JSON list of C-alpha atoms in Angstrom, two decimals:
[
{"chain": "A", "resi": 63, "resn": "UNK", "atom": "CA", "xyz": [-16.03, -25.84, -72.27]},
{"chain": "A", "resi": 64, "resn": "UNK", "atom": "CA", "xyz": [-12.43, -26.75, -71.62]},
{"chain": "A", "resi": 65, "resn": "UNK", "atom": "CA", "xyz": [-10.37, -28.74, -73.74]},
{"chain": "A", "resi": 66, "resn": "UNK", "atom": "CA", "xyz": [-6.82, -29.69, -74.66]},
{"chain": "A", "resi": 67, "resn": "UNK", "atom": "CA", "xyz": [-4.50, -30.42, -77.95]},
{"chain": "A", "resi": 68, "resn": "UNK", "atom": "CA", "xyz": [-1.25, -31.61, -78.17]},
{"chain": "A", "resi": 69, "resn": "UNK", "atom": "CA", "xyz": [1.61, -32.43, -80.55]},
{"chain": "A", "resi": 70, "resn": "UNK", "atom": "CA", "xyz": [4.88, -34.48, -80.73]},
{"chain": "A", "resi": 71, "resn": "UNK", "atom": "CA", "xyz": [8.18, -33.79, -82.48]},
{"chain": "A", "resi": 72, "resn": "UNK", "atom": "CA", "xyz": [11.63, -35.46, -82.70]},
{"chain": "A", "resi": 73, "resn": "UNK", "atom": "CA", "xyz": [14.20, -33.17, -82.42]},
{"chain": "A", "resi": 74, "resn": "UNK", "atom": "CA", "xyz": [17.58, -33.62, -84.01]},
{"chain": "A", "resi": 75, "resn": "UNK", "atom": "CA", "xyz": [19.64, -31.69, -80.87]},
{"chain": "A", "resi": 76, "resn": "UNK", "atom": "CA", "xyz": [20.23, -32.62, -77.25]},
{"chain": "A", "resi": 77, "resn": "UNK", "atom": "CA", "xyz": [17.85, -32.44, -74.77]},
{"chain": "A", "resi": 78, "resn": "UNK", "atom": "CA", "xyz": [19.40, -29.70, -73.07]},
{"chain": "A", "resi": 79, "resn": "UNK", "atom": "CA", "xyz": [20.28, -27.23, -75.96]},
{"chain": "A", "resi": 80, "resn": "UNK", "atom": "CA", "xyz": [15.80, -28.29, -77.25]},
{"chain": "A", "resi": 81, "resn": "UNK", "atom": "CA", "xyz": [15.41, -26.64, -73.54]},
{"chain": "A", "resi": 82, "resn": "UNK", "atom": "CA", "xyz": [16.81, -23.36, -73.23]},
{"chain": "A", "resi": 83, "resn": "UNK", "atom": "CA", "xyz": [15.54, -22.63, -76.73]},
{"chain": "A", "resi": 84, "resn": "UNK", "atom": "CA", "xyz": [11.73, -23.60, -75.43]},
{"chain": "A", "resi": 85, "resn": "UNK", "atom": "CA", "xyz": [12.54, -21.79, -72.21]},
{"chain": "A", "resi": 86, "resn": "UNK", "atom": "CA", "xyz": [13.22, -18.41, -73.91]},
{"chain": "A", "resi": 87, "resn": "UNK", "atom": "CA", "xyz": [9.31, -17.59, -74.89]},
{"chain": "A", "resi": 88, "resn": "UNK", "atom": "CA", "xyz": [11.10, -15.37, -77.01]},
{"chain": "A", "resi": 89, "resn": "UNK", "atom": "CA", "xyz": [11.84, -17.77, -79.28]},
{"chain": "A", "resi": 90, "resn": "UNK", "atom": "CA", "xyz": [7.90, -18.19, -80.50]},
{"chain": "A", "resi": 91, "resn": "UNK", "atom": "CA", "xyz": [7.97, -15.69, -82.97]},
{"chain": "A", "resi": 92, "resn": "UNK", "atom": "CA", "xyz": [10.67, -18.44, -84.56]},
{"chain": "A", "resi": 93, "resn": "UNK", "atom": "CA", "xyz": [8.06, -21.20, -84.91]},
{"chain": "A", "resi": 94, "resn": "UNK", "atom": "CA", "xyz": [4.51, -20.15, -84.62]},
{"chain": "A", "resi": 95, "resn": "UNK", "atom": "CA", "xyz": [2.78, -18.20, -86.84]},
{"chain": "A", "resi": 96, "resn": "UNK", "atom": "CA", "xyz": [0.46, -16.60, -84.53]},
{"chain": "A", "resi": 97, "resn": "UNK", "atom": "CA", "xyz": [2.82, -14.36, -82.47]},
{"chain": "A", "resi": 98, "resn": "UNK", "atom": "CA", "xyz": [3.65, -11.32, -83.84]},
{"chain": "A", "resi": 99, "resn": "UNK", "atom": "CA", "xyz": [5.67, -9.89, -81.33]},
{"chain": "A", "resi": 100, "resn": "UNK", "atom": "CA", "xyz": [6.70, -11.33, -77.65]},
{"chain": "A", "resi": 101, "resn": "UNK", "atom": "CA", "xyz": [9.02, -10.01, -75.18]},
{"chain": "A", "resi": 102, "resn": "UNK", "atom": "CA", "xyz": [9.93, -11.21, -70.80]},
{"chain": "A", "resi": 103, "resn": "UNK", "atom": "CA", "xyz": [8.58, -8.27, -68.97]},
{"chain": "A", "resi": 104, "resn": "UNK", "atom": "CA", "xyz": [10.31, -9.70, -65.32]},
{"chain": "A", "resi": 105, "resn": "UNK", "atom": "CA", "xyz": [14.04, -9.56, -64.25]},
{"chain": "A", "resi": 106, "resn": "UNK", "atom": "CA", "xyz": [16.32, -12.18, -63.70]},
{"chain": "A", "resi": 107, "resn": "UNK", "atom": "CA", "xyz": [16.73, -15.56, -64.86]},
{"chain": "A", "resi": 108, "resn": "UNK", "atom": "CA", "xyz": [14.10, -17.82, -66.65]},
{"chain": "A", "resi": 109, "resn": "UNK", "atom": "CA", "xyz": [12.70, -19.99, -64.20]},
{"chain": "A", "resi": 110, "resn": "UNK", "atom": "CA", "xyz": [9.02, -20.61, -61.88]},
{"chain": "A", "resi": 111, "resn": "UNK", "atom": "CA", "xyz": [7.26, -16.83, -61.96]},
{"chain": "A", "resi": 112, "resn": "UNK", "atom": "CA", "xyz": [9.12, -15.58, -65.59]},
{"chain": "A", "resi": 113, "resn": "UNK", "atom": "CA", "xyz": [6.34, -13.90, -67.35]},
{"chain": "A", "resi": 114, "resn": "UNK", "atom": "CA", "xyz": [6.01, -13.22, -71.19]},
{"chain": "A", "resi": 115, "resn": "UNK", "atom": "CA", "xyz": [4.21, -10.80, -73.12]},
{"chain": "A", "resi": 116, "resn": "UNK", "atom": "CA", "xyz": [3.38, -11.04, -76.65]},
{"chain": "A", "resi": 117, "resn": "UNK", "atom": "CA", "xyz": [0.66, -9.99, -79.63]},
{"chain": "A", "resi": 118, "resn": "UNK", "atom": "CA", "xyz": [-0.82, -12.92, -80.59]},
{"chain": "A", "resi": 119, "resn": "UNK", "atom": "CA", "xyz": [-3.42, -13.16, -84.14]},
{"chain": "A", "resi": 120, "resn": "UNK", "atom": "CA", "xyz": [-5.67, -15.59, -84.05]},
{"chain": "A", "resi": 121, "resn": "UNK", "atom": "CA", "xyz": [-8.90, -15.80, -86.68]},
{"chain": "A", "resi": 122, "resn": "UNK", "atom": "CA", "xyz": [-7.98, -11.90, -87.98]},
{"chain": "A", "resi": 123, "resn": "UNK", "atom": "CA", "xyz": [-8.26, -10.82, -84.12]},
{"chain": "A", "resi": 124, "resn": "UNK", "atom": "CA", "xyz": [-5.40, -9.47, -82.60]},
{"chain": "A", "resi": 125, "resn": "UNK", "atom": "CA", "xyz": [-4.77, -9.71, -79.06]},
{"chain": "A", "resi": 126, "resn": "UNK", "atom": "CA", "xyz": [-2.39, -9.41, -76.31]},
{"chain": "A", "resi": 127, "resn": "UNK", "atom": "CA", "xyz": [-1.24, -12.15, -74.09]},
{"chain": "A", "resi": 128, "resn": "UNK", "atom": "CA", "xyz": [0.68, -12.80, -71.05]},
{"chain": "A", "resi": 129, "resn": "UNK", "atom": "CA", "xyz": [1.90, -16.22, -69.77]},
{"chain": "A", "resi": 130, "resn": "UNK", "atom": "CA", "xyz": [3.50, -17.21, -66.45]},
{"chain": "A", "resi": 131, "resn": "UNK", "atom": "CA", "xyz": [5.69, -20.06, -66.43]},
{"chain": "A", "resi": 132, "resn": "UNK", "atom": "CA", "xyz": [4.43, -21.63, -63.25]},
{"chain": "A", "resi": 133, "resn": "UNK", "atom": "CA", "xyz": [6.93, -25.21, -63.34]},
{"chain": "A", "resi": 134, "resn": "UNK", "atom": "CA", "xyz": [10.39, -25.14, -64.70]},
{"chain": "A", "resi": 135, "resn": "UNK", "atom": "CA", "xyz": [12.42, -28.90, -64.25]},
{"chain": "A", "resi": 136, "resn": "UNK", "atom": "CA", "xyz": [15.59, -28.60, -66.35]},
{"chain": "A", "resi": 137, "resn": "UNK", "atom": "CA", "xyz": [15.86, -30.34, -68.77]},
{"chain": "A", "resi": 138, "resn": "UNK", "atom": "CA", "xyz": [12.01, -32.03, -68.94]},
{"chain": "A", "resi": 139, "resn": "UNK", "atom": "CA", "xyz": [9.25, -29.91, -67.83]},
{"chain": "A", "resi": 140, "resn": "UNK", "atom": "CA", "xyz": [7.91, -26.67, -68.48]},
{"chain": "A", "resi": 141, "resn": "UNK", "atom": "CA", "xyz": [4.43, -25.33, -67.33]},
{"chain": "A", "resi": 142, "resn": "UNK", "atom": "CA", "xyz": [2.67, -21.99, -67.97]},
{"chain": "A", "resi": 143, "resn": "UNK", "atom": "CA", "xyz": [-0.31, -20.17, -67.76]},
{"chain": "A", "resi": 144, "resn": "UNK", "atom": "CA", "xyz": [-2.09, -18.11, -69.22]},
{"chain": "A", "resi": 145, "resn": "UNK", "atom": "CA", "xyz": [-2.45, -14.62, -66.60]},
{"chain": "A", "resi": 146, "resn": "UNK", "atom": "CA", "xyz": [-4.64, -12.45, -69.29]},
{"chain": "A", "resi": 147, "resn": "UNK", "atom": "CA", "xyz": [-8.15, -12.34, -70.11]},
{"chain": "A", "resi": 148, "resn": "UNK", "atom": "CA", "xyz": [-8.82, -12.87, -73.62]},
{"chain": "A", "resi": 149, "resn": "UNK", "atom": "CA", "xyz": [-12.45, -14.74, -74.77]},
{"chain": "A", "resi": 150, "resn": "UNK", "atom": "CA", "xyz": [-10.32, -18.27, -75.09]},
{"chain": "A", "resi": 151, "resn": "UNK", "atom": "CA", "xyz": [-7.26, -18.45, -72.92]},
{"chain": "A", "resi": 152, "resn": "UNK", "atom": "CA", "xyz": [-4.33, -21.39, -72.06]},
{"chain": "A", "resi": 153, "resn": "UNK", "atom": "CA", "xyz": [-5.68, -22.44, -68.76]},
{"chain": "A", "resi": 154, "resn": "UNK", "atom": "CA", "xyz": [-2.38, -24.59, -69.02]},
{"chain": "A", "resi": 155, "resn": "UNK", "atom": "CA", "xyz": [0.60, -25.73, -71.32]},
{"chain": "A", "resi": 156, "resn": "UNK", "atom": "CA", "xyz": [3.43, -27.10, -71.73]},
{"chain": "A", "resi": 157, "resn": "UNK", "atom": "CA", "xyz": [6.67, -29.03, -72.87]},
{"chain": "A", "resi": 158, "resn": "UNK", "atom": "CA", "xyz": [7.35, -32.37, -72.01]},
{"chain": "A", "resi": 159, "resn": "UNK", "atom": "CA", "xyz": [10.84, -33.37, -73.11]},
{"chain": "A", "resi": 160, "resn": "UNK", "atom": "CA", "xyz": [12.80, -36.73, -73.15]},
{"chain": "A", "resi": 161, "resn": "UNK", "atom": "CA", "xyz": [16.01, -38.30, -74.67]},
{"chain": "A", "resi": 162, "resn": "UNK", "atom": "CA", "xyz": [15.56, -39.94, -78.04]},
{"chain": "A", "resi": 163, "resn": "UNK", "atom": "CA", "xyz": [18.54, -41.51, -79.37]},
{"chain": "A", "resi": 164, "resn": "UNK", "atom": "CA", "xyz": [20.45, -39.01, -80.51]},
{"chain": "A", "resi": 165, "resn": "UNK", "atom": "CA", "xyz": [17.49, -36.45, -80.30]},
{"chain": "A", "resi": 166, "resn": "UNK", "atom": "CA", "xyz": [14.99, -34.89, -78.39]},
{"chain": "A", "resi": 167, "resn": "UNK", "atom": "CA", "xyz": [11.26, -35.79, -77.90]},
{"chain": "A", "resi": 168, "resn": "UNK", "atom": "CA", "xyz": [9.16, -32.69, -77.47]},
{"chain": "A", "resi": 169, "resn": "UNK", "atom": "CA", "xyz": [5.33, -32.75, -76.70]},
{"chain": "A", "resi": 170, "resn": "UNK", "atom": "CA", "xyz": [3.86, -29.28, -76.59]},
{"chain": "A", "resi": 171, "resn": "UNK", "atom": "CA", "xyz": [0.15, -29.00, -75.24]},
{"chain": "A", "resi": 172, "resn": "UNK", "atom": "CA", "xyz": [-1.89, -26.42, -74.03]},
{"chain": "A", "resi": 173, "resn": "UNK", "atom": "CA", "xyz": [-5.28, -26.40, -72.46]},
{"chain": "A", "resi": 174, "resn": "UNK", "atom": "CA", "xyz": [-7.78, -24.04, -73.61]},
{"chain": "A", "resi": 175, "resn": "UNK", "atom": "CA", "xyz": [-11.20, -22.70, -71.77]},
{"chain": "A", "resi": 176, "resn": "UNK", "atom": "CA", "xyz": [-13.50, -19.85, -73.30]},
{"chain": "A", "resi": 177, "resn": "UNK", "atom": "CA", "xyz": [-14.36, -17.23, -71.49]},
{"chain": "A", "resi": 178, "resn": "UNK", "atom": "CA", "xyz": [-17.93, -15.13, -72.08]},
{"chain": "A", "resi": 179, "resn": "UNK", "atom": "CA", "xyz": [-18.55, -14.92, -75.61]},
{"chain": "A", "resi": 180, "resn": "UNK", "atom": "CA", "xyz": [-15.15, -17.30, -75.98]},
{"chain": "A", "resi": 181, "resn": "UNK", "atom": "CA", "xyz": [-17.12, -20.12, -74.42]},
{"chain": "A", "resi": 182, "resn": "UNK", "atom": "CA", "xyz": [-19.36, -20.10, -78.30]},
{"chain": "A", "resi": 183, "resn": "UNK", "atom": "CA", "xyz": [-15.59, -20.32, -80.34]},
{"chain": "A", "resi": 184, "resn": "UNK", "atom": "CA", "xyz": [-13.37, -22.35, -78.24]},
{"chain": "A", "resi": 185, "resn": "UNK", "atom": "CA", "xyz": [-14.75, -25.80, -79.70]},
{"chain": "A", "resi": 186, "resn": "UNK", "atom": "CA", "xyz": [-13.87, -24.03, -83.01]},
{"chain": "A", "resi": 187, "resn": "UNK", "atom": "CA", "xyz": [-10.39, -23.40, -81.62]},
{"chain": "A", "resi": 188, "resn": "UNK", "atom": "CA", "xyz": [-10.16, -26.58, -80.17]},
{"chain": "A", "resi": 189, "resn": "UNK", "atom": "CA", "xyz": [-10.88, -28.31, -83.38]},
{"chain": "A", "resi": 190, "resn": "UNK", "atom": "CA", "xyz": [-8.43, -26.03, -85.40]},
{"chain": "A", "resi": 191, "resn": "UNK", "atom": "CA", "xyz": [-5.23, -26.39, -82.73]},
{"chain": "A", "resi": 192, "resn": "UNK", "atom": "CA", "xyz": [-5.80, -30.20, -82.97]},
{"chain": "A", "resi": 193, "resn": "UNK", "atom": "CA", "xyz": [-6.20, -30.16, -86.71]},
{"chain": "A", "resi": 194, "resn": "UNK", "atom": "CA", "xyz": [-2.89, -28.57, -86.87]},
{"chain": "A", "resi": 195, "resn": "UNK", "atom": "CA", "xyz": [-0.88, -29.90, -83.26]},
{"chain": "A", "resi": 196, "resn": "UNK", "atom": "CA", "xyz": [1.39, -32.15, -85.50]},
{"chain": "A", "resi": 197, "resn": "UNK", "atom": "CA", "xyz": [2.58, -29.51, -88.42]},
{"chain": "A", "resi": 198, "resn": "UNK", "atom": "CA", "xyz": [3.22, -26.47, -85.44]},
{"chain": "A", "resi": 199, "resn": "UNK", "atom": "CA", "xyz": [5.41, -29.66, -83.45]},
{"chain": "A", "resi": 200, "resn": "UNK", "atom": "CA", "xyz": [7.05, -29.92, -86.71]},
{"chain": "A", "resi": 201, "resn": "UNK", "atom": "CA", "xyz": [7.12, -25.96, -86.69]},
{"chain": "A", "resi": 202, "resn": "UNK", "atom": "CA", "xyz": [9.32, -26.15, -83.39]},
{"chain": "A", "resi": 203, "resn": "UNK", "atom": "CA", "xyz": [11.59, -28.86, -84.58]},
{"chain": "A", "resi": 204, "resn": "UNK", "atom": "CA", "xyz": [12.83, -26.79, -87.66]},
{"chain": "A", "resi": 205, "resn": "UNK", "atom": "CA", "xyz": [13.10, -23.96, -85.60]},
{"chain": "A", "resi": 206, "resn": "UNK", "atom": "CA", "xyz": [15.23, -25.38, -82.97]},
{"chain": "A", "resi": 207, "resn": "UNK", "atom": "CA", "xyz": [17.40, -26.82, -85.78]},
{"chain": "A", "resi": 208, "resn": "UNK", "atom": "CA", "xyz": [18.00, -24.08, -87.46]},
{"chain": "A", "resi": 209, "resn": "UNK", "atom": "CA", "xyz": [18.95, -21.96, -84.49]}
]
């Protein structure tokens, strides 16, 4: 089972400045609760092919992750993916950002799929993610205010 969540914020800050702080993945630890640590493990600039590693807890298990940003349009679009192999993984996600009035729009979404015995929890992941989509987009919106 595959499925995805999303969630939609206004941001009070220009579309440009709302991207580079989404582009640095090491800026999650500043707005979601589930990533303990998370650190870019290739050289160079952020852009297609930047990969991030980070300790993720989710439902009292920890885990480690590592994402791939696989599109990168400044100042609208990024894509990643999900490269490690944990029970439920983010097949895909993103940002979607756009002008709005003197703000930002951000959409964040990722797509889950389960994977062995992750194919039994990731409706219950699913569910949870969507329950709470709107309050982490308002999670990212403080966080890119503040910074």
């Amino acid at each position: 089972m595959t499925g995805r969540f999303e969630g939609t914020t206004v941001v009070a800050r220009p579309i440009e400045e709302v991207f580079a702080f989404l582009a640095n993945g090491e800026n999650d630890v500043k707005f979601s609760p589930r990533v303990q640590e998370i650190r870019k493990t290739t050289d160079g600039p952020i852009g297609v092919g930047t990969r991030f590693a980070s300790t993720v807890k989710d439902a009292g298990m920890t885990t480690k992750r590592e994402f791939e940003l696989t599109e990168f349009v400044v100042p609208t679009r990024i894509r990643w993916a999900e490269r490690s192999k944990n029970a439920v993984t983010a097949t895909v996600g993103g940002y979607d950002l756009a002008p709005d009035g003197d703000g930002t729009r951000v959409t964040i979404f990722n797509e889950l799929e389960g994977h062995g015995f992750g194919k039994l929890v990731v409706g219950f992941a699913l569910r949870s993610a969507r329950k709470s989509a709107d309050e982490f987009a308002a999670s990212i919106k403080r966080a890119v205010e503040a910074s």
